[in-house]
Amino acid sequence: MSSLVKTRVNVALGLLCVMSAARAGMLAPESGTASTQHAPPISGVMFSCPLEQIAELHRDMVAYLRELGIGKDLVVKIEPAGGTLVYTLATPAADTDTLSFKGREQYRIKDELVRLPAKGGNTRAVSTVSKKEILLALLQHGRLTNFSGVACTLDALRDHVGMRQNTVAWTDKLSWGWPDGRPAYWNSKKWHKGTPLASVSVDNALLDAFLRQDRYRIGCYAASKLSYAHAVLDYYVRVKKDPAKAALVRARLMHDKEPLVGVEPAAMWDFEKDFDADERDIPGKILSIKRGVAPGNFVPGDWVYLLNTDEVTYKKTGYEGSNAVYLGRGKFGDYYNDHRHAYTYSEKVDEVYQWRHGVFSRSRDAHKIKPLSDGDVVRLSATPAEGGLLLDFRVAPYLFGYEELPALPPR
């Protein structure tokens, strides 16, 4: 897809919306309640808390925005009801895009360096998405993230942002093997197929898949589950150093001794024709689902799904759809390093769409590619029910320690 077409697609999707001057200067976080004339829709980050906590939360939020370098003129604060505090980006209400954030000069987004474990007990520096970009994406129109009950604290938001960053850091550069119709392959010293050996801790088995990627040949569904299982556990073990929450995550993963089964809620797959309605209420072990998210709205660390709506190629194992992690900076994960470790949104849509034309290798099947127009990409950004490919849900980790987790089914 040419750069000109990509630019047109971005404009058509509303990805390059210009900040309204009236909204940009109308309210700083310290400025009180927004006027009803300009009140934004209820989206962004909301705290639903006892009234006596609101003032302290506001002070904490102001400090957090300052810490991350988010200017007070970029955020709107409203209090739609007593005990409710909402922060939203000072962008037009119709602007739900987060893909273009790195290109928006007013946000001044840069990557951050974090350190991850490496072979031999060493560590390595990784350039990954910034906490600033994650929070900006959470504040954008197009979805609402609510913190209530014991989550009425800035610590809950900090944990949520940190968890997302750790997920992206581990997913940024992967090079697992692709089965391509053959059986999956797992390092037999750590796993029996997708189950850790009884002599190997779940922590060790998960980490091995990232340190010795050449010993794994897995599909994108397994890759997604591995990414979240490892990143969430690693966050509490290594980053947060919170043994109690690490034990909670570990216990949920090993509830049935199958840490990669049921990582996500069963309802994530309720669009499939053979979905068992009796399983709809089975919760994810470590992930929850948010529905009704606007097209173009992705927060780094989101698990996203694009459905192959072609009835013929949908039946080909591994090509039913594409599981992807949004990495921020306009990029989606490439588990197999088939595409320089990442895809743009337009490239991801194009990849899934071209399967119906028999394009399973971009080099070998290049002659079969039918280029998409800018209008095609916009059309395919709708839900399958509306003729597109993009499911309108996003999946992300629970607020461990800040929400009551749903009970898992009996073993």
Coordinates of C-alpha atoms in Angstrom, one line a residue:
M1 CA 0.0 0.0 0.0
S2 CA 1.5 3.3 -1.0
S3 CA 2.2 6.1 1.4
L4 CA -0.4 8.3 -0.3
V5 CA -3.1 5.6 0.1
K6 CA -2.1 5.2 3.8
T7 CA -2.4 8.9 4.3
R8 CA -5.9 8.9 2.7
V9 CA -6.9 5.9 4.8
N10 CA -5.8 7.7 8.0
V11 CA -7.8 10.8 7.1
A12 CA -10.9 8.8 6.2
L13 CA -10.7 6.9 9.5
G14 CA -10.3 10.1 11.4
L15 CA -6.8 9.2 12.4
L16 CA -5.3 12.6 11.8
C17 CA -8.0 14.7 13.5
V18 CA -6.7 18.2 14.4
M19 CA -7.2 19.3 18.0
S20 CA -10.0 21.8 18.3
A21 CA -8.6 25.2 19.6
A22 CA -11.7 25.7 21.7
R23 CA -11.4 22.3 23.3
A24 CA -7.6 22.5 23.7
G25 CA -7.7 25.5 25.9
M26 CA -11.0 25.1 27.7
L27 CA -10.0 23.2 30.8
A28 CA -6.8 22.3 32.6
P29 CA -6.9 19.5 35.2
E30 CA -6.8 22.1 38.0
S31 CA -9.6 24.2 36.5
G32 CA -12.7 22.5 38.0
T33 CA -15.7 21.2 36.1
A34 CA -16.1 21.6 32.4
S35 CA -19.0 23.7 31.2
T36 CA -22.0 21.7 30.0
Q37 CA -21.7 23.4 26.7
H38 CA -18.5 21.7 25.9
A39 CA -18.8 18.6 28.0
P40 CA -17.2 15.6 26.3
P41 CA -18.9 12.2 26.0
I42 CA -18.2 9.9 28.9
S43 CA -15.0 8.2 27.7
G44 CA -11.4 8.1 28.9
V45 CA -10.5 7.3 32.5
M46 CA -13.2 7.5 35.1
F47 CA -13.0 7.2 38.9
S48 CA -16.3 6.3 40.6
C49 CA -15.5 6.8 44.2
P50 CA -16.8 8.0 47.6
L51 CA -17.1 11.8 47.4
E52 CA -14.4 12.3 50.1
Q53 CA -11.8 10.6 47.8
I54 CA -12.3 12.8 44.8
A55 CA -10.2 15.8 45.8
E56 CA -7.2 13.5 46.7
L57 CA -7.6 11.6 43.4
H58 CA -7.6 14.8 41.5
R59 CA -4.4 15.9 43.1
D60 CA -2.8 12.5 42.4
M61 CA -3.9 12.6 38.8
V62 CA -2.5 16.1 38.2
A63 CA 0.8 14.9 39.6
Y64 CA 0.7 11.7 37.4
L65 CA 0.0 13.7 34.3
R66 CA 2.9 16.0 35.1
E67 CA 5.2 13.1 35.8
L68 CA 4.5 11.6 32.4
G69 CA 4.9 14.9 30.6
I70 CA 1.3 15.3 29.6
G71 CA 0.5 19.0 29.5
K72 CA -2.6 20.3 31.4
D73 CA -4.0 21.8 28.2
L74 CA -4.2 18.3 26.6
V75 CA -6.7 16.9 29.2
V76 CA -10.3 17.7 30.1
K77 CA -11.7 17.0 33.5
I78 CA -15.4 16.6 34.2
E79 CA -17.4 15.6 37.2
P80 CA -20.7 14.4 35.7
A81 CA -22.0 13.3 39.1
G82 CA -21.0 13.5 42.8
G83 CA -18.2 10.9 43.4
T84 CA -17.4 10.6 39.7
L85 CA -14.3 12.1 38.1
V86 CA -13.6 11.7 34.4
Y87 CA -10.4 12.6 32.4
T88 CA -10.5 12.7 28.6
L89 CA -8.2 14.0 26.0
A90 CA -9.0 17.5 24.8
T91 CA -9.7 16.2 21.3
P92 CA -13.0 16.4 19.3
A93 CA -15.5 13.9 20.6
A94 CA -15.5 12.2 17.1
D95 CA -11.7 11.6 17.3
T96 CA -11.4 8.1 18.7
D97 CA -8.1 7.3 17.0
T98 CA -5.0 6.3 18.9
L99 CA -2.9 4.9 16.0
S100 CA -1.5 8.3 15.0
F101 CA -0.5 9.5 18.5
K102 CA 3.3 9.3 17.8
G103 CA 2.8 11.6 14.8
R104 CA 0.9 14.2 16.8
E105 CA 3.5 16.8 17.6
Q106 CA 1.6 18.1 20.7
Y107 CA 2.0 14.7 22.5
R108 CA 5.8 14.5 22.0
I109 CA 5.8 10.7 22.3
K110 CA 9.1 8.9 22.5
D111 CA 9.9 5.2 23.2
E112 CA 11.1 4.2 26.7
L113 CA 14.0 1.9 27.6
V114 CA 13.2 -1.0 29.9
R115 CA 15.3 -4.0 30.9
L116 CA 14.1 -7.6 30.4
P117 CA 15.7 -10.9 31.5
A118 CA 18.0 -12.5 29.0
K119 CA 19.8 -15.8 28.7
G120 CA 22.4 -16.7 31.3
G121 CA 20.8 -14.6 34.0
N122 CA 21.7 -11.4 32.2
T123 CA 19.4 -8.5 31.2
R124 CA 18.9 -6.7 28.0
A125 CA 17.7 -3.2 27.2
V126 CA 14.5 -3.0 25.1
S127 CA 13.0 0.1 23.5
T128 CA 9.3 0.0 23.9
V129 CA 6.1 2.0 24.2
S130 CA 6.1 4.8 26.8
K131 CA 3.8 4.9 29.8
K132 CA 2.9 8.4 28.4
E133 CA 1.5 6.9 25.2
I134 CA -0.5 4.3 27.1
L135 CA -2.1 6.8 29.4
L136 CA -2.9 9.1 26.4
A137 CA -4.6 6.2 24.7
L138 CA -6.6 5.4 27.7
L139 CA -7.7 9.0 27.9
Q140 CA -8.8 9.2 24.2
H141 CA -12.5 9.1 23.1
G142 CA -13.8 5.7 22.0
R143 CA -13.9 3.7 25.2
L144 CA -14.2 4.2 29.0
T145 CA -11.9 2.6 31.6
N146 CA -13.6 2.8 35.0
F147 CA -11.8 2.6 38.4
S148 CA -14.2 2.0 41.3
G149 CA -14.3 0.4 44.8
V150 CA -10.8 -0.5 46.0
A151 CA -9.5 0.7 42.6
C152 CA -10.3 4.3 43.6
T153 CA -6.6 5.0 43.8
L154 CA -4.0 6.2 41.4
D155 CA -2.0 3.1 42.2
A156 CA -4.6 1.1 40.3
L157 CA -4.1 3.2 37.2
R158 CA -0.3 3.1 37.6
D159 CA -0.5 -0.7 37.8
H160 CA -2.7 -0.9 34.7
V161 CA -0.4 1.2 32.7
G162 CA 2.7 -0.7 33.9
M163 CA 1.1 -4.0 33.1
R164 CA 0.4 -2.9 29.6
Q165 CA 3.9 -1.6 29.1
N166 CA 5.4 -4.9 30.3
T167 CA 3.1 -6.8 27.8
V168 CA 4.3 -4.7 24.9
A169 CA 8.0 -4.9 26.0
W170 CA 7.9 -8.7 25.9
T171 CA 5.9 -8.7 22.6
D172 CA 7.8 -6.1 20.7
K173 CA 10.3 -8.4 19.0
L174 CA 9.4 -12.0 18.7
S175 CA 10.6 -14.7 16.3
W176 CA 8.7 -17.9 17.1
G177 CA 8.3 -20.4 14.3
W178 CA 5.0 -20.7 12.4
P179 CA 3.5 -24.3 12.2
D180 CA 2.0 -23.6 8.7
G181 CA -0.5 -26.5 9.0
R182 CA 2.0 -28.8 10.8
P183 CA 1.7 -29.7 14.5
A184 CA 2.9 -27.1 17.0
Y185 CA 6.3 -27.7 18.5
W186 CA 7.3 -26.8 22.1
N187 CA 10.6 -27.1 23.9
S188 CA 10.3 -30.7 25.2
K189 CA 12.7 -29.9 28.1
K190 CA 10.0 -27.5 29.5
W191 CA 6.7 -28.5 27.9
H192 CA 4.6 -31.4 26.9
K193 CA 2.9 -29.8 23.9
G194 CA 1.2 -26.8 25.6
T195 CA 1.5 -28.0 29.2
P196 CA 4.5 -27.4 31.4
L197 CA 6.3 -30.5 32.6
A198 CA 5.4 -31.4 36.2
S199 CA 9.1 -30.8 37.2
V200 CA 9.1 -27.3 35.7
S201 CA 7.5 -24.3 37.4
V202 CA 5.1 -22.3 35.3
D203 CA 7.3 -19.2 35.7
N204 CA 10.3 -21.1 34.2
A205 CA 8.3 -22.6 31.4
L206 CA 6.8 -19.3 30.3
L207 CA 10.1 -17.5 30.4
D208 CA 11.8 -20.2 28.4
A209 CA 9.4 -19.6 25.5
F210 CA 10.8 -16.0 25.3
L211 CA 14.5 -16.8 25.9
R212 CA 14.6 -19.7 23.5
Q213 CA 12.2 -18.8 20.8
D214 CA 13.9 -21.0 18.2
R215 CA 12.6 -24.0 20.1
Y216 CA 8.9 -23.1 19.6
R217 CA 6.7 -23.4 16.6
I218 CA 3.2 -22.2 17.5
G219 CA 0.1 -20.5 16.1
C220 CA -0.9 -16.9 16.8
Y221 CA -3.6 -17.9 19.3
A222 CA -1.0 -19.8 21.4
A223 CA 1.4 -16.9 20.9
S224 CA -1.1 -14.4 22.3
K225 CA -1.9 -16.5 25.3
L226 CA 1.8 -17.1 26.0
S227 CA 2.5 -13.3 25.7
Y228 CA -0.1 -12.4 28.3
A229 CA 0.5 -15.3 30.7
H230 CA 4.2 -14.5 30.9
A231 CA 3.9 -10.7 30.9
V232 CA 1.3 -10.5 33.6
L233 CA 3.1 -13.0 35.9
D234 CA 6.5 -11.4 35.2
Y235 CA 5.1 -7.9 36.0
Y236 CA 4.2 -8.9 39.6
V237 CA 7.3 -11.2 40.1
R238 CA 10.0 -8.9 38.6
V239 CA 8.7 -5.4 37.9
K240 CA 6.3 -4.8 40.8
K241 CA 7.9 -7.3 43.2
D242 CA 4.6 -8.2 44.8
P243 CA 4.6 -11.8 45.9
A244 CA 1.0 -11.9 46.9
K245 CA -0.3 -10.7 43.5
A246 CA 2.2 -13.0 41.7
A247 CA 0.9 -15.9 43.7
L248 CA -2.7 -15.0 42.8
V249 CA -1.8 -14.8 39.1
R250 CA 0.1 -18.1 39.3
A251 CA -2.8 -19.8 41.1
R252 CA -5.3 -18.7 38.5
L253 CA -3.0 -19.8 35.6
M254 CA -2.5 -23.2 37.2
H255 CA -6.1 -23.6 38.4
D256 CA -6.5 -26.6 36.1
K257 CA -2.7 -27.2 35.6
E258 CA -3.1 -25.9 32.1
P259 CA -1.8 -22.3 32.2
L260 CA -2.6 -21.6 28.6
V261 CA -6.2 -22.8 28.7
G262 CA -8.8 -20.2 29.4
V263 CA -6.4 -17.3 29.7
E264 CA -9.0 -15.1 28.0
P265 CA -12.8 -15.1 28.7
A266 CA -14.7 -17.7 26.7
A267 CA -17.1 -15.0 25.4
M268 CA -14.3 -13.6 23.3
W269 CA -15.1 -16.3 20.8
D270 CA -18.9 -16.1 20.9
F271 CA -19.0 -14.9 17.2
E272 CA -17.9 -18.3 16.0
K273 CA -20.6 -20.5 14.5
D274 CA -19.7 -23.5 16.7
F275 CA -19.5 -21.5 19.9
D276 CA -21.1 -23.3 22.9
A277 CA -23.5 -20.8 24.5
D278 CA -23.1 -22.7 27.8
E279 CA -19.6 -21.5 28.0
R280 CA -20.4 -17.8 27.5
D281 CA -20.0 -16.9 31.2
I282 CA -16.7 -18.7 31.8
P283 CA -14.3 -15.9 32.8
G284 CA -10.7 -15.5 31.7
K285 CA -8.1 -16.6 34.2
I286 CA -6.2 -13.3 33.8
L287 CA -7.9 -11.3 31.1
S288 CA -11.2 -9.5 30.7
I289 CA -13.0 -8.2 27.7
K290 CA -14.3 -4.7 26.8
R291 CA -16.9 -4.5 24.0
G292 CA -18.1 -1.6 21.9
V293 CA -14.7 0.0 21.4
A294 CA -14.6 2.5 18.5
P295 CA -12.6 1.6 15.3
G296 CA -9.2 3.1 15.4
N297 CA -9.1 3.0 19.2
F298 CA -6.4 0.8 20.5
V299 CA -4.5 1.0 23.8
P300 CA -1.0 -0.5 23.8
G301 CA -1.3 -3.9 25.4
D302 CA -4.7 -4.6 23.9
W303 CA -5.4 -8.1 22.4
V304 CA -7.2 -7.5 19.1
Y305 CA -8.8 -9.9 16.7
L306 CA -9.4 -9.5 13.0
L307 CA -11.7 -12.2 11.6
N308 CA -11.2 -13.9 8.2
T309 CA -14.7 -13.6 6.8
D310 CA -14.0 -15.7 3.7
E311 CA -15.8 -19.0 4.2
V312 CA -13.3 -21.0 2.1
T313 CA -10.0 -19.9 3.6
Y314 CA -11.5 -19.6 7.1
K315 CA -11.4 -23.4 7.2
K316 CA -7.6 -23.5 6.6
T317 CA -5.9 -24.1 10.0
G318 CA -4.2 -21.0 11.3
Y319 CA -6.0 -18.7 9.0
E320 CA -9.4 -18.3 10.8
G321 CA -8.4 -14.8 11.8
S322 CA -5.5 -12.9 13.3
N323 CA -4.7 -12.5 17.0
A324 CA -2.6 -9.4 17.5
V325 CA -1.2 -7.3 20.3
Y326 CA -1.3 -3.5 19.8
L327 CA 2.3 -2.3 20.5
G328 CA 1.6 1.4 20.4
R329 CA 3.3 3.7 17.9
G330 CA 0.8 2.6 15.3
K331 CA 2.2 -1.0 15.3
F332 CA 0.7 -4.4 15.8
G333 CA 2.8 -7.4 16.9
D334 CA 4.5 -9.9 14.5
Y335 CA 5.1 -13.1 16.5
Y336 CA 7.2 -14.6 13.7
N337 CA 9.3 -11.7 12.5
D338 CA 7.7 -12.1 9.1
H339 CA 7.4 -8.4 8.7
R340 CA 10.2 -6.6 10.5
H341 CA 8.6 -7.5 13.9
A342 CA 5.5 -5.3 13.3
Y343 CA 2.6 -4.4 11.1
T344 CA 0.8 -1.1 10.7
Y345 CA -3.0 -1.2 11.0
S346 CA -3.4 -1.0 7.2
E347 CA -0.9 -3.8 6.7
K348 CA -2.7 -6.0 9.3
V349 CA -6.0 -5.5 7.6
D350 CA -4.5 -6.2 4.2
E351 CA -2.8 -9.4 5.5
V352 CA -6.0 -10.9 6.7
Y353 CA -8.0 -9.8 3.7
Q354 CA -5.5 -11.3 1.1
W355 CA -5.9 -14.8 2.5
R356 CA -9.1 -15.1 0.5
H357 CA -7.0 -14.6 -2.6
G358 CA -4.6 -17.4 -1.6
V359 CA -1.9 -15.1 -0.4
F360 CA -0.3 -17.1 2.5
S361 CA 3.2 -16.0 1.7
R362 CA 3.8 -12.3 0.7
S363 CA 6.8 -13.3 -1.5
R364 CA 5.7 -16.6 -3.0
D365 CA 2.1 -15.5 -3.6
A366 CA 2.8 -11.9 -4.5
H367 CA 1.2 -12.3 -7.9
K368 CA -2.2 -13.1 -6.2
I369 CA -2.4 -9.9 -4.2
K370 CA -5.3 -7.6 -5.0
P371 CA -4.4 -4.2 -3.7
L372 CA -6.8 -2.5 -1.4
S373 CA -8.0 1.1 -1.9
D374 CA -8.3 3.6 0.9
G375 CA -12.0 3.1 0.9
D376 CA -11.5 -0.7 1.1
V377 CA -9.5 -0.3 4.3
V378 CA -12.1 2.0 5.8
R379 CA -14.8 -0.5 4.9
L380 CA -12.9 -3.4 6.4
S381 CA -12.4 -1.6 9.6
A382 CA -16.1 -2.1 10.5
T383 CA -17.2 -5.2 12.4
P384 CA -17.9 -8.4 10.4
A385 CA -21.7 -7.8 10.9
E386 CA -21.1 -4.6 9.0
G387 CA -19.0 -6.1 6.3
G388 CA -15.6 -5.6 7.9
L389 CA -13.0 -7.7 9.7
L390 CA -12.3 -5.9 13.0
L391 CA -14.1 -7.2 16.1
D392 CA -15.2 -4.3 18.3
F393 CA -13.8 -5.8 21.6
R394 CA -10.4 -5.5 23.2
V395 CA -9.0 -7.9 25.8
A396 CA -6.6 -6.9 28.6
P397 CA -5.5 -8.0 32.1
Y398 CA -7.6 -7.6 35.2
L399 CA -6.8 -5.0 37.8
F400 CA -5.2 -7.6 40.2
G401 CA -5.7 -6.5 43.8
Y402 CA -8.1 -3.7 42.8
E403 CA -11.2 -5.7 41.7
E404 CA -13.0 -8.8 42.7
L405 CA -12.0 -11.5 40.3
P406 CA -14.6 -13.8 38.9
A407 CA -14.6 -17.3 40.2
L408 CA -13.1 -19.9 37.9
P409 CA -15.2 -23.1 37.1
P410 CA -14.6 -26.2 39.3
R411 CA -11.6 -28.3 38.2

